[in-house]
Structure formats: C-alpha cells, structure tokens
PDB file of C-alpha atoms in Angstrom:
ATOM      1  CA  MET A   1      27.673 -86.120  43.824  1.00  0.00           C
ATOM      2  CA  LEU A   2      29.839 -83.178  42.716  1.00  0.00           C
ATOM      3  CA  CYS A   3      30.233 -84.716  39.246  1.00  0.00           C
ATOM      4  CA  LYS A   4      26.475 -84.972  38.913  1.00  0.00           C
ATOM      5  CA  ILE A   5      26.063 -81.310  39.821  1.00  0.00           C
ATOM      6  CA  ILE A   6      28.707 -80.248  37.293  1.00  0.00           C
ATOM      7  CA  LEU A   7      27.082 -82.330  34.565  1.00  0.00           C
ATOM      8  CA  CYS A   8      23.733 -80.761  35.346  1.00  0.00           C
ATOM      9  CA  LEU A   9      25.212 -77.277  35.097  1.00  0.00           C
ATOM     10  CA  LEU A  10      27.015 -77.870  31.802  1.00  0.00           C
ATOM     11  CA  PRO A  11      23.902 -77.411  29.614  1.00  0.00           C
ATOM     12  CA  VAL A  12      23.166 -74.158  31.456  1.00  0.00           C
ATOM     13  CA  ALA A  13      26.648 -72.834  30.712  1.00  0.00           C
ATOM     14  CA  PHE A  14      26.424 -73.676  27.031  1.00  0.00           C
ATOM     15  CA  ALA A  15      22.894 -72.221  26.796  1.00  0.00           C
ATOM     16  CA  GLN A  16      24.077 -68.724  27.770  1.00  0.00           C
ATOM     17  CA  VAL A  17      22.619 -66.173  25.372  1.00  0.00           C
ATOM     18  CA  PRO A  18      25.333 -63.812  24.064  1.00  0.00           C
ATOM     19  CA  ILE A  19      25.135 -60.375  25.666  1.00  0.00           C
ATOM     20  CA  PRO A  20      23.953 -57.822  23.069  1.00  0.00           C
ATOM     21  CA  HIS A  21      25.829 -54.603  22.345  1.00  0.00           C
ATOM     22  CA  ARG A  22      22.788 -52.531  23.350  1.00  0.00           C
ATOM     23  CA  PRO A  23      19.343 -53.140  24.890  1.00  0.00           C
ATOM     24  CA  LEU A  24      17.203 -55.269  22.589  1.00  0.00           C
ATOM     25  CA  GLY A  25      14.028 -54.191  20.871  1.00  0.00           C
ATOM     26  CA  PHE A  26      12.912 -51.208  18.816  1.00  0.00           C
ATOM     27  CA  VAL A  27      11.383 -48.490  20.996  1.00  0.00           C
ATOM     28  CA  TYR A  28       8.357 -46.596  19.694  1.00  0.00           C
ATOM     29  CA  LYS A  29       8.574 -42.792  19.670  1.00  0.00           C
ATOM     30  CA  TRP A  30      11.259 -42.506  22.327  1.00  0.00           C
ATOM     31  CA  GLY A  31       9.235 -44.244  25.006  1.00  0.00           C
ATOM     32  CA  ASN A  32      10.452 -43.429  28.508  1.00  0.00           C
ATOM     33  CA  ALA A  33      12.481 -46.169  30.202  1.00  0.00           C
ATOM     34  CA  SER A  34      10.891 -45.193  33.527  1.00  0.00           C
ATOM     35  CA  ALA A  35       7.321 -45.537  32.239  1.00  0.00           C
ATOM     36  CA  PRO A  36       5.227 -47.623  34.666  1.00  0.00           C
ATOM     37  CA  VAL A  37       4.082 -49.933  31.859  1.00  0.00           C
ATOM     38  CA  ASP A  38       6.386 -51.707  29.404  1.00  0.00           C
ATOM     39  CA  LEU A  39       4.647 -53.340  26.440  1.00  0.00           C
ATOM     40  CA  ASP A  40       6.989 -55.710  24.596  1.00  0.00           C
ATOM     41  CA  VAL A  41       5.647 -57.352  21.459  1.00  0.00           C
ATOM     42  CA  TYR A  42       7.439 -60.123  19.564  1.00  0.00           C
ATOM     43  CA  LEU A  43       6.642 -59.983  15.860  1.00  0.00           C
ATOM     44  CA  ASP A  44       7.543 -61.732  12.629  1.00  0.00           C
ATOM     45  CA  ASN A  45       7.877 -59.466   9.588  1.00  0.00           C
ATOM     46  CA  LEU A  46       5.934 -61.953   7.443  1.00  0.00           C
ATOM     47  CA  CYS A  47       3.347 -63.120   9.976  1.00  0.00           C
ATOM     48  CA  PRO A  48      -0.245 -62.118   9.085  1.00  0.00           C
ATOM     49  CA  ASP A  49      -1.235 -62.044  12.771  1.00  0.00           C
ATOM     50  CA  SER A  50       1.700 -59.739  13.514  1.00  0.00           C
ATOM     51  CA  ALA A  51       0.582 -57.525  10.647  1.00  0.00           C
ATOM     52  CA  GLU A  52      -2.920 -57.377  12.126  1.00  0.00           C
ATOM     53  CA  THR A  53      -1.824 -56.244  15.575  1.00  0.00           C
ATOM     54  CA  PHE A  54       0.927 -53.840  14.483  1.00  0.00           C
ATOM     55  CA  PRO A  55      -1.245 -50.726  13.896  1.00  0.00           C
ATOM     56  CA  THR A  56      -3.200 -51.311  17.106  1.00  0.00           C
ATOM     57  CA  ILE A  57      -0.225 -51.559  19.452  1.00  0.00           C
ATOM     58  CA  GLN A  58       0.993 -48.215  18.106  1.00  0.00           C
ATOM     59  CA  LYS A  59      -2.422 -46.698  18.800  1.00  0.00           C
ATOM     60  CA  VAL A  60      -2.217 -48.089  22.332  1.00  0.00           C
ATOM     61  CA  ALA A  61       1.189 -46.440  22.803  1.00  0.00           C
ATOM     62  CA  ASP A  62      -0.153 -43.149  21.414  1.00  0.00           C
ATOM     63  CA  TYR A  63      -3.192 -43.318  23.692  1.00  0.00           C
ATOM     64  CA  TYR A  64      -1.113 -43.493  26.871  1.00  0.00           C
ATOM     65  CA  GLY A  65       1.901 -41.477  25.773  1.00  0.00           C
ATOM     66  CA  PRO A  66       5.617 -42.293  26.177  1.00  0.00           C
ATOM     67  CA  LYS A  67       5.726 -41.331  29.859  1.00  0.00           C
ATOM     68  CA  GLN A  68       3.072 -43.875  30.826  1.00  0.00           C
ATOM     69  CA  LEU A  69       3.676 -46.746  28.404  1.00  0.00           C
ATOM     70  CA  ARG A  70       6.826 -47.721  26.541  1.00  0.00           C
ATOM     71  CA  LEU A  71       6.279 -49.901  23.483  1.00  0.00           C
ATOM     72  CA  ARG A  72       9.087 -52.065  22.128  1.00  0.00           C
ATOM     73  CA  ILE A  73       8.873 -54.522  19.278  1.00  0.00           C
ATOM     74  CA  HIS A  74      11.223 -57.488  18.974  1.00  0.00           C
ATOM     75  CA  LEU A  75      11.673 -59.406  15.747  1.00  0.00           C
ATOM     76  CA  PHE A  76      11.305 -63.179  16.001  1.00  0.00           C
ATOM     77  CA  PRO A  77      11.691 -64.641  12.478  1.00  0.00           C
ATOM     78  CA  LEU A  78       9.846 -67.939  12.329  1.00  0.00           C
ATOM     79  CA  PRO A  79      11.484 -70.728  10.294  1.00  0.00           C
ATOM     80  CA  TYR A  80       8.309 -71.462   8.340  1.00  0.00           C
ATOM     81  CA  HIS A  81       8.001 -67.848   7.157  1.00  0.00           C
ATOM     82  CA  HIS A  82      10.382 -67.950   4.215  1.00  0.00           C
ATOM     83  CA  ASN A  83      12.590 -64.839   3.878  1.00  0.00           C
ATOM     84  CA  SER A  84      11.681 -63.565   7.353  1.00  0.00           C
ATOM     85  CA  PHE A  85      15.217 -63.622   8.751  1.00  0.00           C
ATOM     86  CA  LEU A  86      16.538 -61.637   5.777  1.00  0.00           C
ATOM     87  CA  ILE A  87      13.829 -59.034   6.308  1.00  0.00           C
ATOM     88  CA  ALA A  88      14.690 -58.868  10.008  1.00  0.00           C
ATOM     89  CA  MET A  89      18.220 -57.964   8.914  1.00  0.00           C
ATOM     90  CA  GLY A  90      16.766 -55.322   6.609  1.00  0.00           C
ATOM     91  CA  THR A  91      14.718 -53.917   9.487  1.00  0.00           C
ATOM     92  CA  ARG A  92      17.804 -53.617  11.658  1.00  0.00           C
ATOM     93  CA  ALA A  93      19.610 -51.913   8.766  1.00  0.00           C
ATOM     94  CA  VAL A  94      16.821 -49.331   8.487  1.00  0.00           C
ATOM     95  CA  ASP A  95      16.914 -48.764  12.244  1.00  0.00           C
ATOM     96  CA  GLN A  96      20.631 -47.969  12.075  1.00  0.00           C
ATOM     97  CA  LEU A  97      20.502 -45.880   8.907  1.00  0.00           C
ATOM     98  CA  THR A  98      17.624 -43.690  10.077  1.00  0.00           C
ATOM     99  CA  LYS A  99      18.664 -43.557  13.749  1.00  0.00           C
ATOM    100  CA  THR A 100      15.397 -45.327  14.693  1.00  0.00           C
ATOM    101  CA  ASN A 101      13.262 -42.644  12.999  1.00  0.00           C
ATOM    102  CA  MET A 102      11.786 -44.852  10.243  1.00  0.00           C
ATOM    103  CA  THR A 103      11.854 -48.310  11.808  1.00  0.00           C
ATOM    104  CA  TYR A 104       8.120 -48.532  12.459  1.00  0.00           C
ATOM    105  CA  THR A 105       7.318 -47.023   9.066  1.00  0.00           C
ATOM    106  CA  TRP A 106       9.515 -49.674   7.432  1.00  0.00           C
ATOM    107  CA  VAL A 107       7.839 -52.508   9.328  1.00  0.00           C
ATOM    108  CA  GLN A 108       4.425 -51.258   8.202  1.00  0.00           C
ATOM    109  CA  GLN A 109       5.645 -51.051   4.596  1.00  0.00           C
ATOM    110  CA  ILE A 110       6.819 -54.669   4.798  1.00  0.00           C
ATOM    111  CA  TYR A 111       3.380 -55.685   6.075  1.00  0.00           C
ATOM    112  CA  ASN A 112       1.800 -53.728   3.231  1.00  0.00           C
ATOM    113  CA  ASN A 113       3.855 -55.866   0.835  1.00  0.00           C
ATOM    114  CA  ILE A 114       3.690 -59.104   2.807  1.00  0.00           C
ATOM    115  CA  VAL A 115       2.553 -61.220  -0.153  1.00  0.00           C
ATOM    116  CA  LYS A 116       5.425 -60.051  -2.337  1.00  0.00           C
ATOM    117  CA  PHE A 117       8.055 -60.704   0.315  1.00  0.00           C
ATOM    118  CA  SER A 118       6.553 -64.079   1.266  1.00  0.00           C
ATOM    119  CA  ASP A 119       7.184 -65.520  -2.213  1.00  0.00           C
ATOM    120  CA  VAL A 120       9.027 -68.796  -1.534  1.00  0.00           C
ATOM    121  CA  THR A 121      10.522 -68.827  -5.022  1.00  0.00           C
ATOM    122  CA  LEU A 122      12.644 -65.738  -4.306  1.00  0.00           C
ATOM    123  CA  THR A 123      16.376 -66.218  -3.857  1.00  0.00           C
ATOM    124  CA  GLN A 124      18.213 -64.428  -1.048  1.00  0.00           C
ATOM    125  CA  ALA A 125      19.671 -61.984  -3.568  1.00  0.00           C
ATOM    126  CA  GLN A 126      16.206 -61.205  -4.931  1.00  0.00           C
ATOM    127  CA  VAL A 127      14.853 -60.562  -1.427  1.00  0.00           C
ATOM    128  CA  VAL A 128      17.709 -58.150  -0.728  1.00  0.00           C
ATOM    129  CA  THR A 129      17.080 -56.413  -4.060  1.00  0.00           C
ATOM    130  CA  LYS A 130      13.374 -55.951  -3.286  1.00  0.00           C
ATOM    131  CA  MET A 131      14.198 -54.609   0.174  1.00  0.00           C
ATOM    132  CA  THR A 132      16.750 -52.229  -1.335  1.00  0.00           C
ATOM    133  CA  GLU A 133      14.130 -50.904  -3.750  1.00  0.00           C
ATOM    134  CA  LEU A 134      11.778 -50.295  -0.833  1.00  0.00           C
ATOM    135  CA  ALA A 135      14.511 -48.595   1.198  1.00  0.00           C
ATOM    136  CA  LYS A 136      15.317 -46.332  -1.764  1.00  0.00           C
ATOM    137  CA  SER A 137      11.653 -45.333  -2.069  1.00  0.00           C
ATOM    138  CA  MET A 138      11.824 -44.261   1.588  1.00  0.00           C
ATOM    139  CA  GLY A 139      14.825 -42.020   0.984  1.00  0.00           C
ATOM    140  CA  MET A 140      17.732 -44.280   1.927  1.00  0.00           C
ATOM    141  CA  LEU A 141      20.829 -44.756  -0.205  1.00  0.00           C
ATOM    142  CA  GLU A 142      20.861 -48.099  -2.019  1.00  0.00           C
ATOM    143  CA  THR A 143      24.539 -48.833  -1.372  1.00  0.00           C
ATOM    144  CA  GLU A 144      24.333 -48.053   2.346  1.00  0.00           C
ATOM    145  CA  PHE A 145      21.217 -50.131   2.850  1.00  0.00           C
ATOM    146  CA  MET A 146      22.496 -53.123   0.888  1.00  0.00           C
ATOM    147  CA  LYS A 147      25.786 -53.077   2.790  1.00  0.00           C
ATOM    148  CA  LEU A 148      24.075 -53.117   6.185  1.00  0.00           C
ATOM    149  CA  ALA A 149      21.317 -55.552   5.188  1.00  0.00           C
ATOM    150  CA  THR A 150      23.982 -58.155   4.360  1.00  0.00           C
ATOM    151  CA  ASP A 151      26.449 -57.236   7.117  1.00  0.00           C
ATOM    152  CA  GLU A 152      27.817 -60.020   9.334  1.00  0.00           C
ATOM    153  CA  MET A 153      27.389 -57.976  12.516  1.00  0.00           C
ATOM    154  CA  VAL A 154      23.764 -57.226  11.657  1.00  0.00           C
ATOM    155  CA  ASN A 155      23.278 -60.946  11.054  1.00  0.00           C
ATOM    156  CA  GLU A 156      24.806 -61.677  14.458  1.00  0.00           C
ATOM    157  CA  ASP A 157      22.614 -59.073  16.174  1.00  0.00           C
ATOM    158  CA  CYS A 158      19.508 -60.688  14.654  1.00  0.00           C
ATOM    159  CA  ARG A 159      20.630 -64.101  15.883  1.00  0.00           C
ATOM    160  CA  ILE A 160      21.212 -62.787  19.399  1.00  0.00           C
ATOM    161  CA  ALA A 161      17.764 -61.162  19.449  1.00  0.00           C
ATOM    162  CA  TRP A 162      16.199 -64.435  18.275  1.00  0.00           C
ATOM    163  CA  LYS A 163      18.032 -66.452  20.950  1.00  0.00           C
ATOM    164  CA  TYR A 164      16.981 -63.943  23.584  1.00  0.00           C
ATOM    165  CA  ALA A 165      13.335 -64.352  22.573  1.00  0.00           C
ATOM    166  CA  CYS A 166      13.700 -68.120  22.851  1.00  0.00           C
ATOM    167  CA  SER A 167      15.158 -67.709  26.337  1.00  0.00           C
ATOM    168  CA  ARG A 168      12.013 -65.768  27.289  1.00  0.00           C
ATOM    169  CA  GLY A 169       9.827 -68.660  26.165  1.00  0.00           C
ATOM    170  CA  VAL A 170       8.645 -67.069  22.917  1.00  0.00           C
ATOM    171  CA  THR A 171       7.524 -69.753  20.467  1.00  0.00           C
ATOM    172  CA  GLY A 172       5.256 -67.869  18.074  1.00  0.00           C
ATOM    173  CA  THR A 173       4.140 -64.440  16.968  1.00  0.00           C
ATOM    174  CA  PRO A 174       2.738 -62.159  18.037  1.00  0.00           C
ATOM    175  CA  THR A 175       3.666 -62.674  21.689  1.00  0.00           C
ATOM    176  CA  PHE A 176       2.724 -59.885  24.100  1.00  0.00           C
ATOM    177  CA  MET A 177       4.397 -59.091  27.416  1.00  0.00           C
ATOM    178  CA  ILE A 178       3.498 -56.370  29.892  1.00  0.00           C
ATOM    179  CA  ASN A 179       6.161 -55.629  32.479  1.00  0.00           C
ATOM    180  CA  ASP A 180       7.902 -58.902  31.540  1.00  0.00           C
ATOM    181  CA  VAL A 181       4.793 -61.047  32.013  1.00  0.00           C
ATOM    182  CA  VAL A 182       3.137 -62.789  29.044  1.00  0.00           C
ATOM    183  CA  VAL A 183      -0.349 -61.468  28.307  1.00  0.00           C
ATOM    184  CA  ALA A 184      -2.847 -63.774  26.616  1.00  0.00           C
ATOM    185  CA  ALA A 185      -3.877 -61.058  24.177  1.00  0.00           C
ATOM    186  CA  ASP A 186      -5.317 -61.644  20.736  1.00  0.00           C
ATOM    187  CA  PRO A 187      -3.972 -60.019  17.550  1.00  0.00           C
ATOM    188  CA  ALA A 188      -7.491 -58.727  16.879  1.00  0.00           C
ATOM    189  CA  TRP A 189      -7.723 -56.842  20.184  1.00  0.00           C
ATOM    190  CA  THR A 190      -8.863 -53.234  19.907  1.00  0.00           C
ATOM    191  CA  VAL A 191      -7.455 -50.302  21.866  1.00  0.00           C
ATOM    192  CA  SER A 192     -10.390 -50.504  24.286  1.00  0.00           C
ATOM    193  CA  GLU A 193      -9.584 -54.145  25.014  1.00  0.00           C
ATOM    194  CA  TRP A 194      -5.977 -53.201  25.766  1.00  0.00           C
ATOM    195  CA  ASN A 195      -7.295 -50.427  28.027  1.00  0.00           C
ATOM    196  CA  LYS A 196      -8.895 -53.069  30.244  1.00  0.00           C
ATOM    197  CA  VAL A 197      -5.446 -54.537  30.912  1.00  0.00           C
ATOM    198  CA  VAL A 198      -3.365 -51.366  31.110  1.00  0.00           C
ATOM    199  CA  ASP A 199      -5.702 -48.997  32.991  1.00  0.00           C
ATOM    200  CA  PRO A 200      -5.727 -50.989  36.262  1.00  0.00           C
ATOM    201  CA  LEU A 201      -1.915 -51.086  36.226  1.00  0.00           C
ATOM    202  CA  LEU A 202      -1.709 -47.323  35.853  1.00  0.00           C
ATOM    203  CA  LYS A 203      -4.283 -46.756  38.588  1.00  0.00           C
ATOM    204  CA  LYS A 204      -2.168 -48.768  41.017  1.00  0.00           C
ATOM    205  CA  SER A 205       0.988 -47.027  39.848  1.00  0.00           C
ATOM    206  CA  LEU A 206      -0.458 -43.528  40.135  1.00  0.00           C
ATOM    207  CA  GLY A 207      -2.452 -44.212  43.283  1.00  0.00           C
ATOM    208  CA  VAL A 208      -5.040 -41.565  42.409  1.00  0.00           C
ATOM    209  CA  SER A 209      -8.795 -41.868  42.847  1.00  0.00           C
ATOM    210  CA  ARG A 210     -11.199 -41.502  39.941  1.00  0.00           C
ATOM    211  CA  THR A 211     -13.758 -39.883  42.274  1.00  0.00           C
ATOM    212  CA  ARG A 212     -12.061 -36.496  42.742  1.00  0.00           C
ATOM    213  CA  ASP A 213     -14.653 -33.774  43.293  1.00  0.00           C
ATOM    214  CA  CYS A 214     -14.352 -30.887  40.816  1.00  0.00           C
ATOM    215  CA  THR A 215     -17.525 -29.035  41.747  1.00  0.00           C
ATOM    216  CA  GLY A 216     -17.677 -25.774  39.827  1.00  0.00           C
ATOM    217  CA  LYS A 217     -14.612 -26.659  37.766  1.00  0.00           C
ATOM    218  CA  LYS A 218     -13.886 -28.763  34.698  1.00  0.00           C
ATOM    219  CA  ARG A 219     -12.918 -32.334  35.607  1.00  0.00           C
ATOM    220  CA  CYS A 220      -9.846 -33.428  33.619  1.00  0.00           C
ATOM    221  CA  GLU A 221      -8.892 -37.110  33.589  1.00  0.00           C
ATOM    222  CA  TYR A 222      -5.784 -36.661  31.467  1.00  0.00           C
ATOM    223  CA  LEU A 223      -4.486 -40.174  32.195  1.00  0.00           C
ATOM    224  CA  PRO A 224      -6.375 -43.266  33.387  1.00  0.00           C
ATOM    225  CA  GLY A 225      -6.970 -42.688  37.094  1.00  0.00           C
ATOM    226  CA  LYS A 226      -5.166 -39.319  37.188  1.00  0.00           C
ATOM    227  CA  ILE A 227      -7.437 -36.299  37.567  1.00  0.00           C
ATOM    228  CA  GLU A 228      -7.039 -32.542  37.831  1.00  0.00           C
ATOM    229  CA  CYS A 229      -9.662 -29.826  38.264  1.00  0.00           C
ATOM    230  CA  CYS A 230      -9.156 -27.209  35.556  1.00  0.00           C
ATOM    231  CA  LYS A 231      -9.500 -23.537  36.445  1.00  0.00           C
ATOM    232  CA  PRO A 232     -11.412 -21.122  34.194  1.00  0.00           C
ATOM    233  CA  GLY A 233      -9.465 -20.606  30.980  1.00  0.00           C
ATOM    234  CA  GLU A 234      -7.564 -23.887  31.269  1.00  0.00           C
ATOM    235  CA  ALA A 235      -7.988 -26.743  28.808  1.00  0.00           C
ATOM    236  CA  CYS A 236      -7.771 -30.461  29.547  1.00  0.00           C
ATOM    237  CA  ILE A 237      -4.868 -31.829  27.499  1.00  0.00           C
ATOM    238  CA  PRO A 238      -4.524 -35.646  27.205  1.00  0.00           C
ATOM    239  CA  ASN A 239      -1.341 -37.015  28.831  1.00  0.00           C
ATOM    240  CA  VAL A 240      -0.556 -33.540  30.248  1.00  0.00           C
ATOM    241  CA  GLY A 241      -3.373 -32.176  32.420  1.00  0.00           C
ATOM    242  CA  CYS A 242      -4.865 -28.702  32.860  1.00  0.00           C
ATOM    243  CA  ARG A 243      -2.993 -26.059  30.900  1.00  0.00           C
ATOM    244  CA  CYS A 244      -3.737 -22.539  29.652  1.00  0.00           C
TER     245      CYS A 244
END
C-alpha cells in the first residue's frame, strides 16, 4: 500500500513549478497589493484576441484606480504563435530596463506591429533585430536590450512564468481571473460589461449603501458603492471623494 502511495506522489514531486525570484506578472501603474480586487490577465504577445482586450483592461484599471483594483498581465506564449516566446523575452527585458515604466507601452507597440512580428519566415535573429529596433525607438540602448532579450536568466524566467500559468489551468489567451477565480469574460467586453462583474465585489468589500441621503448637499459616489456628501465648495473627485 505504501509503495502505491509513493508512486502516486512521484508525478506530483516532479511537477513542482520552480519558485520564481519575484512575484509573477507585470503590475499596471503600481497597483496596490491590498486592493480588494485583483484582475490577472494571461496574454500572448501575438494573439489577436489578446490585442483586442489589452486597451480595455487598462481602462478598467484606470476606472477603479490602483487602490481598488490591481491589474497584472502574465505572458503565456502559445506554441502556434510563431515568435511569441522570443517576444515574451523582449517584454521582460523592457520591464527590467525601464523599471516597469514602459512595459505596457511596449506590449501595445507589439500589438500595433502584430503582423510584422507574426511573420513565420523570420529567423530568431531577425526577430531579435526587429525588437531591438523597436526598443531603440522607445529610448532604450540597443546593446542593453539585445543582451537582456537573449539572456539565459530571462529565458528561464519566461519558462517559469509559462509553467506557472499551466499550473493554474491556463490553456489559451486571453484568460481572465478575478481574485484567483477564472472569469468567463470575452475579449470584446467593454468597460461597462466589466463593471457588472467588479462593482458587486467592491460593494461587498466596502459594505456601504448606495442609498445614502445627501439632502441639501452634493451626492458624491466616488467609487462603486462608496458615497460621501460634499459640503459647499467641495468637488467630487473620482477614486478620492469630496475635496476642496
């Protein structure tokens, strides 16, 4: 019986995902780790559906603000999107070189040039060259970018991130998770459609009624479900509240 148990556990031991050097994912605009809503989105740099949803998820994050919703993207290069793994390495290189400041801008630039980078006739060296040209146009040094984009440790970090996504059950892109639970969202969802999912979570988290009486004062719903009554001279500021 003991032998059977050991044999059953062996695959689990060998399936252990390597522990990354730092938390995985690229955080949008310094999202707060204590935000009540975590939106994790798994993307492929050369996936048209990922390209479609990318601007919207940023608008969603901007709508709620970093204290209420933290957006993180994770790269999941799909094997049938030629060159995608190399571009994931390039994305990680940009993240390191710019101290996360230009990561999302880079990803959008890749999507803007998705046809060029999806060319299956390109060699690995040609893909790196095209990425280097793009990095240079964004103000990065060619030599520094090329060194990181082909670095063994960067390659390993991309592999670990990919294995982690697999361990979470990710099989395609984009995959959306809110607070670690998969959401059956569509890449074409608008901000208002995301609101229908996120707003109820924030209402429960904040525990504030929408029916607050502000008779004689300006009613300020500065976050979904969170209301203040502004005094004369105060303005209602989104994500902040009543302020002079």
